[in-house]
């Protein structure tokens, strides 16, 4: 396994060996920003779980596995594995990274309920600060479901059909901010829809399912559009790579771009269906709990009426 310190973004002049699926899992680099974010997020979450356990409270193991294992694990994998090493070399590799950061990571982090954990373990003053942020006007605007939906579906179009993507290939800072943007926009969209944490913007289960279904055609249309493009996305950067030593193994630019569009199309639908299944399960459980509460209410009312002379 190759473990090495790497720059925040892959430099165009660096020569990488031929890309294989195996290199995704064996060719790792420790990027400073993703590494620090991962360590702090995982450490603080596990500290909160430890506080819960020490005082005898229960915290679901599934939430911990979702946040630490799937959420932050996918974040580290997307940014520091072979995906991070080759994300500026092949658009198809970047697209896998894009889907992990924009869909898998936000969904898993939301299911981990970190806000609930923080509210149950923070000291009084920090807890009041967190509540003030949650109930602030800015948070309510950003979590407004229609706005979050528009931001979520429009961001990929803005990324690939503007100068933004070219800038991310030329600047390490812009490249890292693109990663942050993908996670944040995904978080704004997914977090209120999951309904686990007490965040603003929560809507009814039917509306959550509707919003989820509405994202599927947008991903599919964007993927098909990229597949049909004859204009090269990031063309100057990718042509320059093919003029260097890596040109001996890099595929034609358009072929790689068509593959990237197919990845976006297929993975978007697959993850969207997974998210739909999670929402539907939550909806069924919520309905069952509501039915149980109604049954208890009716039983109590019946007992009270039977005692009345």
PDB file of C-alpha atoms in Angstrom:
ATOM      1  CA  UNK A   1       0.000   0.000   0.000  1.00  0.00           C
ATOM      2  CA  UNK A   2       1.319   3.380  -0.915  1.00  0.00           C
ATOM      3  CA  UNK A   3       0.974   5.822   1.965  1.00  0.00           C
ATOM      4  CA  UNK A   4       2.386   9.268   1.364  1.00  0.00           C
ATOM      5  CA  UNK A   5       1.779  12.883   2.039  1.00  0.00           C
ATOM      6  CA  UNK A   6       0.246  14.505  -1.025  1.00  0.00           C
ATOM      7  CA  UNK A   7      -0.768  17.999  -2.078  1.00  0.00           C
ATOM      8  CA  UNK A   8      -4.357  19.160  -1.654  1.00  0.00           C
ATOM      9  CA  UNK A   9      -4.896  18.738  -5.379  1.00  0.00           C
ATOM     10  CA  UNK A  10      -3.203  16.497  -7.921  1.00  0.00           C
ATOM     11  CA  UNK A  11      -0.634  18.579  -9.796  1.00  0.00           C
ATOM     12  CA  UNK A  12      -0.873  18.276 -13.538  1.00  0.00           C
ATOM     13  CA  UNK A  13       2.889  17.711 -13.817  1.00  0.00           C
ATOM     14  CA  UNK A  14       2.922  14.665 -11.520  1.00  0.00           C
ATOM     15  CA  UNK A  15       3.132  11.385 -13.368  1.00  0.00           C
ATOM     16  CA  UNK A  16       0.850   8.690 -12.032  1.00  0.00           C
ATOM     17  CA  UNK A  17       0.953   5.018 -13.000  1.00  0.00           C
ATOM     18  CA  UNK A  18      -1.832   3.480 -15.081  1.00  0.00           C
ATOM     19  CA  UNK A  19      -5.143   3.692 -13.264  1.00  0.00           C
ATOM     20  CA  UNK A  20      -6.739   0.427 -12.169  1.00  0.00           C
ATOM     21  CA  UNK A  21      -9.597  -0.375  -9.808  1.00  0.00           C
ATOM     22  CA  UNK A  22      -7.045  -1.879  -7.441  1.00  0.00           C
ATOM     23  CA  UNK A  23      -5.267   1.472  -7.093  1.00  0.00           C
ATOM     24  CA  UNK A  24      -8.454   2.971  -5.668  1.00  0.00           C
ATOM     25  CA  UNK A  25      -7.903   0.820  -2.577  1.00  0.00           C
ATOM     26  CA  UNK A  26      -4.101   0.704  -2.415  1.00  0.00           C
ATOM     27  CA  UNK A  27      -2.847   4.125  -3.519  1.00  0.00           C
ATOM     28  CA  UNK A  28      -3.582   6.441  -0.585  1.00  0.00           C
ATOM     29  CA  UNK A  29      -2.386   9.932   0.272  1.00  0.00           C
ATOM     30  CA  UNK A  30      -2.962  11.991   3.410  1.00  0.00           C
ATOM     31  CA  UNK A  31      -4.390  15.354   2.393  1.00  0.00           C
ATOM     32  CA  UNK A  32      -4.228  17.839   5.249  1.00  0.00           C
ATOM     33  CA  UNK A  33      -7.747  19.279   5.162  1.00  0.00           C
ATOM     34  CA  UNK A  34      -9.738  16.023   4.737  1.00  0.00           C
ATOM     35  CA  UNK A  35      -7.510  14.275   7.283  1.00  0.00           C
ATOM     36  CA  UNK A  36      -7.985  16.958   9.961  1.00  0.00           C
ATOM     37  CA  UNK A  37     -11.745  17.168   9.300  1.00  0.00           C
ATOM     38  CA  UNK A  38     -12.108  13.381   9.541  1.00  0.00           C
ATOM     39  CA  UNK A  39     -10.101  13.074  12.755  1.00  0.00           C
ATOM     40  CA  UNK A  40     -11.953  15.910  14.500  1.00  0.00           C
ATOM     41  CA  UNK A  41     -15.432  14.843  13.370  1.00  0.00           C
ATOM     42  CA  UNK A  42     -14.920  11.197  14.331  1.00  0.00           C
ATOM     43  CA  UNK A  43     -13.187  12.119  17.589  1.00  0.00           C
ATOM     44  CA  UNK A  44     -15.906  14.534  18.744  1.00  0.00           C
ATOM     45  CA  UNK A  45     -18.685  12.124  17.801  1.00  0.00           C
ATOM     46  CA  UNK A  46     -17.080   9.207  19.668  1.00  0.00           C
ATOM     47  CA  UNK A  47     -16.447  11.502  22.643  1.00  0.00           C
ATOM     48  CA  UNK A  48     -20.166  12.285  22.728  1.00  0.00           C
ATOM     49  CA  UNK A  49     -21.032   8.584  22.562  1.00  0.00           C
ATOM     50  CA  UNK A  50     -18.564   7.920  25.379  1.00  0.00           C
ATOM     51  CA  UNK A  51     -20.219  10.609  27.537  1.00  0.00           C
ATOM     52  CA  UNK A  52     -23.614   8.990  26.921  1.00  0.00           C
ATOM     53  CA  UNK A  53     -22.339   5.564  27.938  1.00  0.00           C
ATOM     54  CA  UNK A  54     -20.552   6.822  31.054  1.00  0.00           C
ATOM     55  CA  UNK A  55     -23.766   8.275  32.458  1.00  0.00           C
ATOM     56  CA  UNK A  56     -25.724   5.133  31.622  1.00  0.00           C
ATOM     57  CA  UNK A  57     -27.662   6.438  28.610  1.00  0.00           C
ATOM     58  CA  UNK A  58     -28.129   4.413  25.463  1.00  0.00           C
ATOM     59  CA  UNK A  59     -27.043   5.607  22.027  1.00  0.00           C
ATOM     60  CA  UNK A  60     -28.004   3.450  19.014  1.00  0.00           C
ATOM     61  CA  UNK A  61     -25.052   1.582  17.545  1.00  0.00           C
ATOM     62  CA  UNK A  62     -26.541   2.022  14.087  1.00  0.00           C
ATOM     63  CA  UNK A  63     -26.218   5.796  14.350  1.00  0.00           C
ATOM     64  CA  UNK A  64     -22.556   5.521  15.317  1.00  0.00           C
ATOM     65  CA  UNK A  65     -21.837   3.133  12.453  1.00  0.00           C
ATOM     66  CA  UNK A  66     -23.665   5.433  10.043  1.00  0.00           C
ATOM     67  CA  UNK A  67     -21.795   8.599  11.057  1.00  0.00           C
ATOM     68  CA  UNK A  68     -18.332   7.202  11.759  1.00  0.00           C
ATOM     69  CA  UNK A  69     -18.192   4.201   9.443  1.00  0.00           C
ATOM     70  CA  UNK A  70     -20.271   5.063   6.402  1.00  0.00           C
ATOM     71  CA  UNK A  71     -20.335   8.875   6.560  1.00  0.00           C
ATOM     72  CA  UNK A  72     -16.830   9.907   7.582  1.00  0.00           C
ATOM     73  CA  UNK A  73     -15.445   6.667   6.167  1.00  0.00           C
ATOM     74  CA  UNK A  74     -16.858   7.544   2.735  1.00  0.00           C
ATOM     75  CA  UNK A  75     -15.529  11.103   3.102  1.00  0.00           C
ATOM     76  CA  UNK A  76     -12.002   9.849   3.848  1.00  0.00           C
ATOM     77  CA  UNK A  77     -12.243   7.260   1.069  1.00  0.00           C
ATOM     78  CA  UNK A  78     -13.415   9.818  -1.491  1.00  0.00           C
ATOM     79  CA  UNK A  79     -10.684  12.345  -0.690  1.00  0.00           C
ATOM     80  CA  UNK A  80      -7.653  10.309   0.418  1.00  0.00           C
ATOM     81  CA  UNK A  81      -7.855   6.953  -1.401  1.00  0.00           C
ATOM     82  CA  UNK A  82      -6.983   6.368  -5.046  1.00  0.00           C
ATOM     83  CA  UNK A  83     -10.092   8.381  -5.896  1.00  0.00           C
ATOM     84  CA  UNK A  84      -8.421  11.437  -4.392  1.00  0.00           C
ATOM     85  CA  UNK A  85      -5.134  10.649  -6.138  1.00  0.00           C
ATOM     86  CA  UNK A  86      -6.700  10.408  -9.609  1.00  0.00           C
ATOM     87  CA  UNK A  87      -9.635  12.825  -9.245  1.00  0.00           C
ATOM     88  CA  UNK A  88      -7.955  15.483 -11.402  1.00  0.00           C
ATOM     89  CA  UNK A  89      -6.522  12.975 -13.857  1.00  0.00           C
ATOM     90  CA  UNK A  90      -9.709  11.214 -14.962  1.00  0.00           C
ATOM     91  CA  UNK A  91     -13.143  12.833 -15.053  1.00  0.00           C
ATOM     92  CA  UNK A  92     -14.724   9.409 -14.532  1.00  0.00           C
ATOM     93  CA  UNK A  93     -12.838   8.986 -11.237  1.00  0.00           C
ATOM     94  CA  UNK A  94     -13.851  12.485 -10.174  1.00  0.00           C
ATOM     95  CA  UNK A  95     -17.492  11.601 -10.886  1.00  0.00           C
ATOM     96  CA  UNK A  96     -17.367   8.640  -8.472  1.00  0.00           C
ATOM     97  CA  UNK A  97     -15.895  10.996  -5.884  1.00  0.00           C
ATOM     98  CA  UNK A  98     -18.609  13.568  -6.650  1.00  0.00           C
ATOM     99  CA  UNK A  99     -21.428  11.090  -5.991  1.00  0.00           C
ATOM    100  CA  UNK A 100     -19.880   9.908  -2.732  1.00  0.00           C
ATOM    101  CA  UNK A 101     -19.426  13.452  -1.437  1.00  0.00           C
ATOM    102  CA  UNK A 102     -22.792  14.814  -2.572  1.00  0.00           C
ATOM    103  CA  UNK A 103     -25.062  11.852  -1.749  1.00  0.00           C
ATOM    104  CA  UNK A 104     -23.538   9.047   0.334  1.00  0.00           C
ATOM    105  CA  UNK A 105     -21.674  11.225   2.854  1.00  0.00           C
ATOM    106  CA  UNK A 106     -24.563  13.657   3.643  1.00  0.00           C
ATOM    107  CA  UNK A 107     -27.111  10.834   3.866  1.00  0.00           C
ATOM    108  CA  UNK A 108     -24.956   8.785   6.255  1.00  0.00           C
ATOM    109  CA  UNK A 109     -24.036  11.791   8.415  1.00  0.00           C
ATOM    110  CA  UNK A 110     -27.709  12.745   8.727  1.00  0.00           C
ATOM    111  CA  UNK A 111     -28.637   9.219   9.827  1.00  0.00           C
ATOM    112  CA  UNK A 112     -25.946   9.491  12.521  1.00  0.00           C
ATOM    113  CA  UNK A 113     -27.931  12.308  14.224  1.00  0.00           C
ATOM    114  CA  UNK A 114     -24.876  14.312  15.405  1.00  0.00           C
ATOM    115  CA  UNK A 115     -26.998  17.337  16.389  1.00  0.00           C
ATOM    116  CA  UNK A 116     -29.115  15.191  18.709  1.00  0.00           C
ATOM    117  CA  UNK A 117     -25.948  13.689  20.191  1.00  0.00           C
ATOM    118  CA  UNK A 118     -24.466  17.155  20.749  1.00  0.00           C
ATOM    119  CA  UNK A 119     -27.633  18.465  22.415  1.00  0.00           C
ATOM    120  CA  UNK A 120     -27.635  15.498  24.794  1.00  0.00           C
ATOM    121  CA  UNK A 121     -23.957  15.724  25.770  1.00  0.00           C
ATOM    122  CA  UNK A 122     -22.814  19.361  25.552  1.00  0.00           C
ATOM    123  CA  UNK A 123     -22.522  21.529  28.688  1.00  0.00           C
ATOM    124  CA  UNK A 124     -25.336  24.088  29.175  1.00  0.00           C
ATOM    125  CA  UNK A 125     -23.661  27.109  27.551  1.00  0.00           C
ATOM    126  CA  UNK A 126     -22.480  25.401  24.338  1.00  0.00           C
ATOM    127  CA  UNK A 127     -25.887  23.714  24.132  1.00  0.00           C
ATOM    128  CA  UNK A 128     -27.582  27.126  24.194  1.00  0.00           C
ATOM    129  CA  UNK A 129     -25.231  28.337  21.447  1.00  0.00           C
ATOM    130  CA  UNK A 130     -26.088  25.322  19.294  1.00  0.00           C
ATOM    131  CA  UNK A 131     -29.815  25.829  19.851  1.00  0.00           C
ATOM    132  CA  UNK A 132     -29.441  29.496  18.904  1.00  0.00           C
ATOM    133  CA  UNK A 133     -27.782  28.482  15.627  1.00  0.00           C
ATOM    134  CA  UNK A 134     -30.437  25.848  14.880  1.00  0.00           C
ATOM    135  CA  UNK A 135     -33.288  28.301  15.460  1.00  0.00           C
ATOM    136  CA  UNK A 136     -31.611  31.232  13.711  1.00  0.00           C
ATOM    137  CA  UNK A 137     -33.184  32.875  10.681  1.00  0.00           C
ATOM    138  CA  UNK A 138     -30.195  31.954   8.527  1.00  0.00           C
ATOM    139  CA  UNK A 139     -30.581  28.263   9.394  1.00  0.00           C
ATOM    140  CA  UNK A 140     -34.301  28.366   8.614  1.00  0.00           C
ATOM    141  CA  UNK A 141     -33.677  29.970   5.220  1.00  0.00           C
ATOM    142  CA  UNK A 142     -30.911  27.550   4.256  1.00  0.00           C
ATOM    143  CA  UNK A 143     -32.981  24.547   5.388  1.00  0.00           C
ATOM    144  CA  UNK A 144     -36.101  25.661   3.485  1.00  0.00           C
ATOM    145  CA  UNK A 145     -36.860  22.506   1.486  1.00  0.00           C
ATOM    146  CA  UNK A 146     -37.601  24.081  -1.942  1.00  0.00           C
ATOM    147  CA  UNK A 147     -34.477  26.263  -1.742  1.00  0.00           C
ATOM    148  CA  UNK A 148     -32.306  23.318  -0.663  1.00  0.00           C
ATOM    149  CA  UNK A 149     -33.742  21.278  -3.543  1.00  0.00           C
ATOM    150  CA  UNK A 150     -32.926  23.979  -6.113  1.00  0.00           C
ATOM    151  CA  UNK A 151     -29.376  24.349  -4.764  1.00  0.00           C
ATOM    152  CA  UNK A 152     -28.888  20.590  -4.799  1.00  0.00           C
ATOM    153  CA  UNK A 153     -30.027  19.989  -8.383  1.00  0.00           C
ATOM    154  CA  UNK A 154     -28.520  23.202  -9.815  1.00  0.00           C
ATOM    155  CA  UNK A 155     -25.029  22.882  -8.288  1.00  0.00           C
ATOM    156  CA  UNK A 156     -23.782  20.073 -10.587  1.00  0.00           C
ATOM    157  CA  UNK A 157     -24.929  22.001 -13.661  1.00  0.00           C
ATOM    158  CA  UNK A 158     -23.112  25.103 -12.426  1.00  0.00           C
ATOM    159  CA  UNK A 159     -20.006  23.029 -11.677  1.00  0.00           C
ATOM    160  CA  UNK A 160     -19.632  21.298 -15.041  1.00  0.00           C
ATOM    161  CA  UNK A 161     -21.011  23.955 -17.383  1.00  0.00           C
ATOM    162  CA  UNK A 162     -19.196  27.004 -16.073  1.00  0.00           C
ATOM    163  CA  UNK A 163     -15.560  27.944 -15.432  1.00  0.00           C
ATOM    164  CA  UNK A 164     -15.847  26.584 -11.888  1.00  0.00           C
ATOM    165  CA  UNK A 165     -14.627  23.071 -12.749  1.00  0.00           C
ATOM    166  CA  UNK A 166     -11.678  24.455 -14.744  1.00  0.00           C
ATOM    167  CA  UNK A 167     -10.762  26.605 -11.735  1.00  0.00           C
ATOM    168  CA  UNK A 168     -10.878  23.537  -9.460  1.00  0.00           C
ATOM    169  CA  UNK A 169      -8.376  21.790 -11.736  1.00  0.00           C
ATOM    170  CA  UNK A 170      -6.026  24.776 -11.656  1.00  0.00           C
ATOM    171  CA  UNK A 171      -6.214  25.678  -7.945  1.00  0.00           C
ATOM    172  CA  UNK A 172      -5.733  23.437  -4.925  1.00  0.00           C
ATOM    173  CA  UNK A 173      -7.820  25.802  -2.815  1.00  0.00           C
ATOM    174  CA  UNK A 174     -10.753  25.855  -5.257  1.00  0.00           C
ATOM    175  CA  UNK A 175     -10.464  22.076  -5.560  1.00  0.00           C
ATOM    176  CA  UNK A 176     -10.833  21.585  -1.814  1.00  0.00           C
ATOM    177  CA  UNK A 177     -13.662  24.136  -1.620  1.00  0.00           C
ATOM    178  CA  UNK A 178     -15.468  22.170  -4.320  1.00  0.00           C
ATOM    179  CA  UNK A 179     -15.341  19.095  -2.083  1.00  0.00           C
ATOM    180  CA  UNK A 180     -16.664  21.126   0.852  1.00  0.00           C
ATOM    181  CA  UNK A 181     -19.405  22.576  -1.333  1.00  0.00           C
ATOM    182  CA  UNK A 182     -20.597  19.153  -2.485  1.00  0.00           C
ATOM    183  CA  UNK A 183     -20.890  17.921   1.102  1.00  0.00           C
ATOM    184  CA  UNK A 184     -22.552  21.101   2.403  1.00  0.00           C
ATOM    185  CA  UNK A 185     -25.167  21.310  -0.357  1.00  0.00           C
ATOM    186  CA  UNK A 186     -25.932  17.618   0.064  1.00  0.00           C
ATOM    187  CA  UNK A 187     -26.252  18.180   3.798  1.00  0.00           C
ATOM    188  CA  UNK A 188     -28.672  21.101   3.356  1.00  0.00           C
ATOM    189  CA  UNK A 189     -30.856  18.883   1.187  1.00  0.00           C
ATOM    190  CA  UNK A 190     -30.703  15.556   3.041  1.00  0.00           C
ATOM    191  CA  UNK A 191     -30.581  16.616   6.694  1.00  0.00           C
ATOM    192  CA  UNK A 192     -34.106  18.056   7.043  1.00  0.00           C
ATOM    193  CA  UNK A 193     -35.562  15.263   4.913  1.00  0.00           C
ATOM    194  CA  UNK A 194     -34.201  12.547   7.202  1.00  0.00           C
ATOM    195  CA  UNK A 195     -36.083  13.963  10.179  1.00  0.00           C
ATOM    196  CA  UNK A 196     -33.665  12.448  12.733  1.00  0.00           C
ATOM    197  CA  UNK A 197     -32.112  15.628  14.108  1.00  0.00           C
ATOM    198  CA  UNK A 198     -34.207  18.582  15.380  1.00  0.00           C
ATOM    199  CA  UNK A 199     -33.136  20.883  12.540  1.00  0.00           C
ATOM    200  CA  UNK A 200     -35.345  23.443  10.759  1.00  0.00           C
ATOM    201  CA  UNK A 201     -36.890  22.714   7.386  1.00  0.00           C
ATOM    202  CA  UNK A 202     -38.487  19.400   8.308  1.00  0.00           C
ATOM    203  CA  UNK A 203     -41.491  18.575   6.130  1.00  0.00           C
ATOM    204  CA  UNK A 204     -44.110  15.829   6.024  1.00  0.00           C
ATOM    205  CA  UNK A 205     -43.132  12.339   4.876  1.00  0.00           C
ATOM    206  CA  UNK A 206     -45.098  12.503   1.599  1.00  0.00           C
ATOM    207  CA  UNK A 207     -43.289  15.737   0.660  1.00  0.00           C
ATOM    208  CA  UNK A 208     -39.930  14.179   1.554  1.00  0.00           C
ATOM    209  CA  UNK A 209     -40.625  11.255  -0.759  1.00  0.00           C
ATOM    210  CA  UNK A 210     -41.748  13.646  -3.507  1.00  0.00           C
ATOM    211  CA  UNK A 211     -38.563  15.728  -3.275  1.00  0.00           C
ATOM    212  CA  UNK A 212     -36.458  12.574  -3.406  1.00  0.00           C
ATOM    213  CA  UNK A 213     -38.251  11.310  -6.501  1.00  0.00           C
ATOM    214  CA  UNK A 214     -37.826  14.714  -8.148  1.00  0.00           C
ATOM    215  CA  UNK A 215     -34.027  14.531  -7.851  1.00  0.00           C
ATOM    216  CA  UNK A 216     -33.801  11.336  -9.935  1.00  0.00           C
ATOM    217  CA  UNK A 217     -34.614  12.813 -13.363  1.00  0.00           C
ATOM    218  CA  UNK A 218     -32.262  15.758 -12.761  1.00  0.00           C
ATOM    219  CA  UNK A 219     -29.303  13.446 -12.139  1.00  0.00           C
ATOM    220  CA  UNK A 220     -30.269  11.273 -15.089  1.00  0.00           C
ATOM    221  CA  UNK A 221     -30.653  14.250 -17.438  1.00  0.00           C
ATOM    222  CA  UNK A 222     -27.312  15.718 -16.358  1.00  0.00           C
ATOM    223  CA  UNK A 223     -25.597  12.357 -16.858  1.00  0.00           C
ATOM    224  CA  UNK A 224     -27.109  11.910 -20.320  1.00  0.00           C
ATOM    225  CA  UNK A 225     -26.172  15.499 -21.228  1.00  0.00           C
ATOM    226  CA  UNK A 226     -22.531  14.918 -20.238  1.00  0.00           C
ATOM    227  CA  UNK A 227     -22.506  11.632 -22.170  1.00  0.00           C
ATOM    228  CA  UNK A 228     -23.732  13.425 -25.285  1.00  0.00           C
ATOM    229  CA  UNK A 229     -21.363  16.405 -25.011  1.00  0.00           C
ATOM    230  CA  UNK A 230     -18.811  16.962 -27.728  1.00  0.00           C
ATOM    231  CA  UNK A 231     -17.328  19.904 -25.825  1.00  0.00           C
ATOM    232  CA  UNK A 232     -14.683  18.688 -23.401  1.00  0.00           C
ATOM    233  CA  UNK A 233     -15.248  19.525 -19.727  1.00  0.00           C
ATOM    234  CA  UNK A 234     -11.919  20.771 -18.351  1.00  0.00           C
ATOM    235  CA  UNK A 235     -10.564  20.334 -21.864  1.00  0.00           C
ATOM    236  CA  UNK A 236      -7.319  22.305 -21.553  1.00  0.00           C
ATOM    237  CA  UNK A 237      -6.277  20.438 -18.403  1.00  0.00           C
ATOM    238  CA  UNK A 238      -7.082  16.965 -19.694  1.00  0.00           C
ATOM    239  CA  UNK A 239      -5.463  17.556 -23.105  1.00  0.00           C
ATOM    240  CA  UNK A 240      -2.304  18.755 -21.367  1.00  0.00           C
ATOM    241  CA  UNK A 241      -2.165  15.532 -19.353  1.00  0.00           C
ATOM    242  CA  UNK A 242      -2.349  13.494 -22.562  1.00  0.00           C
ATOM    243  CA  UNK A 243       0.599  15.357 -24.027  1.00  0.00           C
ATOM    244  CA  UNK A 244       2.793  14.215 -21.128  1.00  0.00           C
ATOM    245  CA  UNK A 245       4.046  10.802 -19.955  1.00  0.00           C
ATOM    246  CA  UNK A 246       0.548   9.693 -18.836  1.00  0.00           C
ATOM    247  CA  UNK A 247      -0.698  10.041 -22.402  1.00  0.00           C
ATOM    248  CA  UNK A 248       0.466   6.459 -23.010  1.00  0.00           C
ATOM    249  CA  UNK A 249      -2.276   5.047 -20.818  1.00  0.00           C
ATOM    250  CA  UNK A 250      -4.939   7.740 -20.483  1.00  0.00           C
ATOM    251  CA  UNK A 251      -8.094   6.988 -22.504  1.00  0.00           C
ATOM    252  CA  UNK A 252      -9.393   9.446 -25.123  1.00  0.00           C
ATOM    253  CA  UNK A 253     -10.866  12.479 -23.406  1.00  0.00           C
ATOM    254  CA  UNK A 254     -14.348  12.078 -24.860  1.00  0.00           C
ATOM    255  CA  UNK A 255     -14.457   8.371 -23.966  1.00  0.00           C
ATOM    256  CA  UNK A 256     -13.624   9.180 -20.356  1.00  0.00           C
ATOM    257  CA  UNK A 257     -16.202  11.980 -20.334  1.00  0.00           C
ATOM    258  CA  UNK A 258     -18.897   9.652 -21.681  1.00  0.00           C
ATOM    259  CA  UNK A 259     -18.020   7.145 -18.954  1.00  0.00           C
ATOM    260  CA  UNK A 260     -18.257   9.922 -16.343  1.00  0.00           C
ATOM    261  CA  UNK A 261     -21.747  10.838 -17.541  1.00  0.00           C
ATOM    262  CA  UNK A 262     -22.812   7.211 -17.343  1.00  0.00           C
ATOM    263  CA  UNK A 263     -21.483   6.947 -13.787  1.00  0.00           C
ATOM    264  CA  UNK A 264     -23.432  10.056 -12.792  1.00  0.00           C
ATOM    265  CA  UNK A 265     -26.617   8.740 -14.384  1.00  0.00           C
ATOM    266  CA  UNK A 266     -26.461   5.208 -12.970  1.00  0.00           C
ATOM    267  CA  UNK A 267     -25.155   5.994  -9.482  1.00  0.00           C
ATOM    268  CA  UNK A 268     -27.546   8.923  -9.046  1.00  0.00           C
ATOM    269  CA  UNK A 269     -30.537   6.680  -9.691  1.00  0.00           C
ATOM    270  CA  UNK A 270     -29.141   3.884  -7.512  1.00  0.00           C
ATOM    271  CA  UNK A 271     -28.386   6.078  -4.494  1.00  0.00           C
ATOM    272  CA  UNK A 272     -31.652   7.967  -5.002  1.00  0.00           C
ATOM    273  CA  UNK A 273     -33.590   4.702  -4.814  1.00  0.00           C
ATOM    274  CA  UNK A 274     -31.662   3.796  -1.639  1.00  0.00           C
ATOM    275  CA  UNK A 275     -32.574   7.148  -0.111  1.00  0.00           C
ATOM    276  CA  UNK A 276     -36.188   6.634  -1.157  1.00  0.00           C
ATOM    277  CA  UNK A 277     -36.173   3.245   0.625  1.00  0.00           C
ATOM    278  CA  UNK A 278     -34.809   4.854   3.815  1.00  0.00           C
ATOM    279  CA  UNK A 279     -37.481   7.560   3.698  1.00  0.00           C
ATOM    280  CA  UNK A 280     -40.248   5.053   3.038  1.00  0.00           C
ATOM    281  CA  UNK A 281     -39.083   2.931   5.996  1.00  0.00           C
ATOM    282  CA  UNK A 282     -39.084   6.019   8.227  1.00  0.00           C
ATOM    283  CA  UNK A 283     -42.567   6.895   6.989  1.00  0.00           C
ATOM    284  CA  UNK A 284     -43.897   3.416   7.830  1.00  0.00           C
ATOM    285  CA  UNK A 285     -42.292   3.480  11.289  1.00  0.00           C
ATOM    286  CA  UNK A 286     -43.670   6.949  11.971  1.00  0.00           C
ATOM    287  CA  UNK A 287     -47.149   5.829  10.929  1.00  0.00           C
ATOM    288  CA  UNK A 288     -46.927   2.774  13.182  1.00  0.00           C
ATOM    289  CA  UNK A 289     -45.828   4.895  16.146  1.00  0.00           C
ATOM    290  CA  UNK A 290     -48.640   7.371  15.494  1.00  0.00           C
ATOM    291  CA  UNK A 291     -51.143   4.514  15.321  1.00  0.00           C
ATOM    292  CA  UNK A 292     -49.817   3.106  18.605  1.00  0.00           C
ATOM    293  CA  UNK A 293     -50.136   6.534  20.272  1.00  0.00           C
ATOM    294  CA  UNK A 294     -53.695   6.879  18.984  1.00  0.00           C
ATOM    295  CA  UNK A 295     -54.578   3.413  20.284  1.00  0.00           C
ATOM    296  CA  UNK A 296     -53.227   4.332  23.718  1.00  0.00           C
ATOM    297  CA  UNK A 297     -55.205   7.581  23.656  1.00  0.00           C
ATOM    298  CA  UNK A 298     -58.430   5.789  22.767  1.00  0.00           C
ATOM    299  CA  UNK A 299     -57.829   3.109  25.416  1.00  0.00           C
ATOM    300  CA  UNK A 300     -57.261   5.785  28.047  1.00  0.00           C
ATOM    301  CA  UNK A 301     -60.382   7.664  26.991  1.00  0.00           C
ATOM    302  CA  UNK A 302     -62.406   4.432  27.120  1.00  0.00           C
ATOM    303  CA  UNK A 303     -61.165   3.579  30.609  1.00  0.00           C
ATOM    304  CA  UNK A 304     -62.006   7.072  31.834  1.00  0.00           C
ATOM    305  CA  UNK A 305     -65.491   6.911  30.369  1.00  0.00           C
ATOM    306  CA  UNK A 306     -66.127   3.515  31.938  1.00  0.00           C
ATOM    307  CA  UNK A 307     -65.265   4.932  35.378  1.00  0.00           C
ATOM    308  CA  UNK A 308     -67.695   7.797  34.979  1.00  0.00           C
ATOM    309  CA  UNK A 309     -70.989   6.981  36.853  1.00  0.00           C
TER     310      UNK A 309
END
